Amino acid sequence: MQFIHYCEEKIKKSQNCTQFLKKSIDTNAPNVKALSDNVANTLIEQIDHLSAIANEFSQFANIGNPKNEIFELNEVIKQVTLLHAVDDRTQIDLHVDDKPVMIHADRTHINRLFTNLILNAMQAIPAERNVQISIDEIITGNTVLIKVKDNGNGINEALQSKIFTPNFTTKTSGTGLGLAMSKGIVEQTKGKIWFETAAGVGTTFFVEL
C-alpha cells in the first residue's frame, strides 16, 4: 500500500503543478517564465522517479528469463562494493576468497542481487550513524556462502515474515521489490537466501549459491 500511495503522490504532484501553471498562464501572471521553469524541473523529477519504478518492475518481471553464463562471482561483488563505498560516512569491509569463484548464473541478475542487499543495508542504518557493512564469503565444497551484515537497528519481529514479500516496504518511498527480487534471483539459481536480525545489533543477510 505504501508503494501505491507513493506513485499516487507523484502523479498528483505532477497534476497540481500542471494545473497551477495553466492557471498562471490564463491569468497572465507576471512570473510565468519562472513558474514554467520550476514546473518543468518538477515534472522531469517526477517522470524520472516513475521511470525508475517502471524499470524496477521490468527487472523483477525478467527474473524468470535468465541469460546464464559462467563467470567469476567475486569480480561482480567487488564492482558493486566499490560503486557504493563512495563517501566518508560509508565503510564496507569486503572479505572474499583470493581464488576465483566461478558460478553459473545470470551476471546481470547477480549484480542486481548484491546491489539490492547493499542498498538495503545502507538504508537500514539511521541517518545520524555512520554506515558500516561487512561482506564475508565462506566456500565449502561446491557451495559459496556470502554474508552481508549492517549496523542498523535490526528488523522488527512483526515485520520479519514480510521482508521478502513483493511491494512490502518499511520506507516512505520505493517499490518494495528489492528484497523480493533478490529472493527470486537466488531461487532462480537454485540457491538459498535468509537473514538473522537482532534489535540494536543489526541484520545479516545470507546468500548461498
One Martini backbone bead per residue (centre of mass of N, CA, C, O) as a GRO file, in nm:
protein
  209
    1MET     BB    1   0.056   0.064  -0.019
    2GLN     BB    2   0.293   0.261  -0.011
    3PHE     BB    3   0.357   0.243  -0.312
    4ILE     BB    4   0.087   0.349  -0.420
    5HIS     BB    5   0.101   0.623  -0.275
    6TYR     BB    6   0.361   0.713  -0.408
    7CYS     BB    7   0.254   0.725  -0.699
    8GLU     BB    8   0.012   0.912  -0.643
    9GLU     BB    9   0.183   1.153  -0.548
   10LYS     BB   10   0.337   1.197  -0.813
   11ILE     BB   11   0.091   1.247  -0.992
   12LYS     BB   12  -0.043   1.475  -0.827
   13LYS     BB   13   0.195   1.672  -0.841
   14SER     BB   14   0.194   1.700  -1.148
   15GLN     BB   15  -0.096   1.804  -1.176
   16ASN     BB   16  -0.069   2.056  -0.997
   17CYS     BB   17   0.151   2.194  -1.162
   18THR     BB   18  -0.006   2.214  -1.428
   19GLN     BB   19  -0.252   2.373  -1.318
   20PHE     BB   20  -0.092   2.615  -1.211
   21LEU     BB   21   0.029   2.701  -1.482
   22LYS     BB   22  -0.235   2.743  -1.637
   23LYS     BB   23  -0.347   2.962  -1.450
   24SER     BB   24  -0.112   3.163  -1.494
   25ILE     BB   25  -0.156   3.197  -1.797
   26ASP     BB   26  -0.463   3.284  -1.792
   27THR     BB   27  -0.374   3.542  -1.584
   28ASN     BB   28  -0.101   3.673  -1.658
   29ALA     BB   29   0.139   3.619  -1.501
   30PRO     BB   30   0.451   3.772  -1.443
   31ASN     BB   31   0.598   3.468  -1.362
   32VAL     BB   32   0.580   3.244  -1.589
   33LYS     BB   33   0.871   3.163  -1.656
   34ALA     BB   34   0.955   3.068  -1.376
   35LEU     BB   35   0.726   2.864  -1.346
   36SER     BB   36   0.798   2.690  -1.590
   37ASP     BB   37   1.072   2.599  -1.486
   38ASN     BB   38   0.975   2.465  -1.222
   39VAL     BB   39   0.773   2.266  -1.349
   40ALA     BB   40   0.968   2.122  -1.536
   41ASN     BB   41   1.155   2.014  -1.313
   42THR     BB   42   0.937   1.857  -1.158
   43LEU     BB   43   0.845   1.671  -1.390
   44ILE     BB   44   1.116   1.539  -1.440
   45GLU     BB   45   1.144   1.416  -1.159
   46GLN     BB   46   0.882   1.242  -1.164
   47ILE     BB   47   0.952   1.082  -1.419
   48ASP     BB   48   1.209   0.955  -1.308
   49HIS     BB   49   1.074   0.799  -1.080
   50LEU     BB   50   0.872   0.635  -1.258
   51SER     BB   51   1.090   0.509  -1.437
   52ALA     BB   52   1.233   0.353  -1.211
   53ILE     BB   53   0.990   0.181  -1.139
   54ALA     BB   54   0.950   0.047  -1.416
   55ASN     BB   55   1.233  -0.080  -1.422
   56GLU     BB   56   1.199  -0.259  -1.169
   57PHE     BB   57   0.961  -0.422  -1.276
   58SER     BB   58   1.109  -0.533  -1.522
   59GLN     BB   59   1.327  -0.686  -1.363
   60PHE     BB   60   1.135  -0.864  -1.201
   61ALA     BB   61   0.999  -1.001  -1.456
   62ASN     BB   62   1.298  -1.111  -1.568
   63ILE     BB   63   1.392  -1.344  -1.378
   64GLY     BB   64   1.262  -1.591  -1.554
   65ASN     BB   65   1.499  -1.486  -1.788
   66PRO     BB   66   1.784  -1.609  -1.796
   67LYS     BB   67   2.145  -1.544  -1.880
   68ASN     BB   68   2.350  -1.784  -1.864
   69GLU     BB   69   2.682  -1.802  -1.712
   70ILE     BB   70   3.026  -1.811  -1.673
   71PHE     BB   71   3.158  -1.657  -1.370
   72GLU     BB   72   3.307  -1.423  -1.151
   73LEU     BB   73   3.186  -1.333  -0.850
   74ASN     BB   74   3.393  -1.133  -0.706
   75GLU     BB   75   3.395  -0.919  -0.925
   76VAL     BB   76   3.106  -0.824  -0.881
   77ILE     BB   77   3.121  -0.753  -0.579
   78LYS     BB   78   3.347  -0.541  -0.605
   79GLN     BB   79   3.200  -0.345  -0.794
   80VAL     BB   80   2.959  -0.286  -0.608
   81THR     BB   81   3.119  -0.185  -0.364
   82LEU     BB   82   3.267   0.056  -0.502
   83LEU     BB   83   3.002   0.210  -0.583
   84HIS     BB   84   2.908   0.256  -0.257
   85ALA     BB   85   3.203   0.345  -0.145
   86VAL     BB   86   3.198   0.709  -0.165
   87ASP     BB   87   3.219   0.786   0.148
   88ASP     BB   88   3.296   0.865   0.481
   89ARG     BB   89   3.024   0.725   0.597
   90THR     BB   90   3.120   0.469   0.426
   91GLN     BB   91   3.178   0.121   0.527
   92ILE     BB   92   3.319  -0.155   0.338
   93ASP     BB   93   3.385  -0.486   0.425
   94LEU     BB   94   3.585  -0.709   0.229
   95HIS     BB   95   3.567  -1.084   0.235
   96VAL     BB   96   3.734  -1.273   0.000
   97ASP     BB   97   3.849  -1.490  -0.206
   98ASP     BB   98   4.142  -1.518  -0.394
   99LYS     BB   99   3.999  -1.713  -0.551
  100PRO     BB  100   3.816  -1.807  -0.794
  101VAL     BB  101   3.449  -1.781  -0.831
  102MET     BB  102   3.256  -1.998  -1.005
  103ILE     BB  103   2.948  -1.936  -1.183
  104HIS     BB  104   2.599  -2.023  -1.281
  105ALA     BB  105   2.457  -1.731  -1.424
  106ASP     BB  106   2.319  -1.416  -1.411
  107ARG     BB  107   2.505  -1.141  -1.401
  108THR     BB  108   2.292  -0.916  -1.370
  109HIS     BB  109   2.141  -1.047  -1.133
  110ILE     BB  110   2.381  -1.056  -0.934
  111ASN     BB  111   2.426  -0.758  -0.930
  112ARG     BB  112   2.142  -0.689  -0.822
  113LEU     BB  113   2.151  -0.849  -0.562
  114PHE     BB  114   2.396  -0.687  -0.424
  115THR     BB  115   2.276  -0.412  -0.456
  116ASN     BB  116   2.026  -0.458  -0.282
  117LEU     BB  117   2.171  -0.544  -0.018
  118ILE     BB  118   2.338  -0.285   0.021
  119LEU     BB  119   2.108  -0.079   0.013
  120ASN     BB  120   1.950  -0.204   0.245
  121ALA     BB  121   2.173  -0.164   0.456
  122MET     BB  122   2.198   0.146   0.430
  123GLN     BB  123   1.883   0.206   0.492
  124ALA     BB  124   1.897   0.070   0.793
  125ILE     BB  125   2.062   0.324   0.870
  126PRO     BB  126   2.083   0.579   1.048
  127ALA     BB  127   2.163   0.905   0.972
  128GLU     BB  128   2.351   0.947   1.245
  129ARG     BB  129   2.501   0.693   1.125
  130ASN     BB  130   2.748   0.515   1.032
  131VAL     BB  131   2.837   0.308   0.774
  132GLN     BB  132   2.848  -0.056   0.840
  133ILE     BB  133   2.978  -0.308   0.621
  134SER     BB  134   2.985  -0.664   0.588
  135ILE     BB  135   3.162  -0.896   0.363
  136ASP     BB  136   3.137  -1.250   0.357
  137GLU     BB  137   3.319  -1.558   0.268
  138ILE     BB  138   3.217  -1.909   0.218
  139ILE     BB  139   3.380  -2.215   0.130
  140THR     BB  140   3.200  -2.533   0.044
  141GLY     BB  141   3.302  -2.680  -0.194
  142ASN     BB  142   3.029  -2.599  -0.421
  143THR     BB  143   2.984  -2.372  -0.199
  144VAL     BB  144   2.862  -2.031  -0.148
  145LEU     BB  145   2.887  -1.790   0.122
  146ILE     BB  146   2.714  -1.479   0.175
  147LYS     BB  147   2.766  -1.199   0.398
  148VAL     BB  148   2.540  -0.923   0.496
  149LYS     BB  149   2.629  -0.667   0.725
  150ASP     BB  150   2.480  -0.447   0.957
  151ASN     BB  151   2.437  -0.135   1.182
  152GLY     BB  152   2.156  -0.144   1.265
  153ASN     BB  153   1.835  -0.205   1.441
  154GLY     BB  154   1.685  -0.400   1.296
  155ILE     BB  155   1.406  -0.622   1.272
  156ASN     BB  156   1.100  -0.631   1.327
  157GLU     BB  157   0.919  -0.900   1.419
  158ALA     BB  158   0.646  -0.820   1.264
  159LEU     BB  159   0.819  -0.799   0.971
  160GLN     BB  160   0.988  -1.058   0.895
  161SER     BB  161   0.767  -1.222   0.715
  162LYS     BB  162   0.771  -0.965   0.480
  163ILE     BB  163   1.049  -0.902   0.345
  164PHE     BB  164   0.993  -1.091   0.063
  165THR     BB  165   0.753  -0.917  -0.015
  166PRO     BB  166   0.596  -0.781  -0.254
  167ASN     BB  167   0.563  -0.428  -0.191
  168PHE     BB  168   0.724  -0.432   0.068
  169THR     BB  169   0.771  -0.148   0.298
  170THR     BB  170   0.938   0.077   0.544
  171LYS     BB  171   0.933   0.301   0.348
  172THR     BB  172   0.830   0.611   0.195
  173SER     BB  173   0.983   0.478  -0.048
  174GLY     BB  174   0.936   0.278  -0.309
  175THR     BB  175   0.855  -0.064  -0.414
  176GLY     BB  176   0.942  -0.337  -0.255
  177LEU     BB  177   1.145  -0.528  -0.460
  178GLY     BB  178   1.435  -0.591  -0.373
  179LEU     BB  179   1.406  -0.857  -0.193
  180ALA     BB  180   1.223  -1.011  -0.383
  181MET     BB  181   1.428  -1.014  -0.613
  182SER     BB  182   1.654  -1.157  -0.460
  183LYS     BB  183   1.501  -1.418  -0.410
  184GLY     BB  184   1.447  -1.487  -0.708
  185ILE     BB  185   1.741  -1.506  -0.799
  186VAL     BB  186   1.837  -1.728  -0.608
  187GLU     BB  187   1.621  -1.942  -0.686
  188GLN     BB  188   1.704  -1.954  -0.989
  189THR     BB  189   1.997  -2.082  -0.883
  190LYS     BB  190   1.929  -2.284  -0.641
  191GLY     BB  191   1.928  -2.119  -0.389
  192LYS     BB  192   1.975  -1.924  -0.082
  193ILE     BB  193   1.779  -1.706   0.146
  194TRP     BB  194   1.858  -1.519   0.451
  195PHE     BB  195   1.808  -1.407   0.802
  196GLU     BB  196   1.954  -1.212   1.073
  197THR     BB  197   1.825  -1.055   1.381
  198ALA     BB  198   1.879  -0.763   1.607
  199ALA     BB  199   1.830  -0.548   1.840
  200GLY     BB  200   2.091  -0.310   1.796
  201VAL     BB  201   2.281  -0.493   1.588
  202GLY     BB  202   2.137  -0.605   1.329
  203THR     BB  203   2.179  -0.739   0.990
  204THR     BB  204   2.191  -1.063   0.820
  205PHE     BB  205   2.262  -1.173   0.499
  206PHE     BB  206   2.212  -1.483   0.322
  207VAL     BB  207   2.403  -1.638   0.050
  208GLU     BB  208   2.345  -1.940  -0.137
  209LEU     BB  209   2.537  -2.100  -0.429
   0.00000   0.00000   0.00000
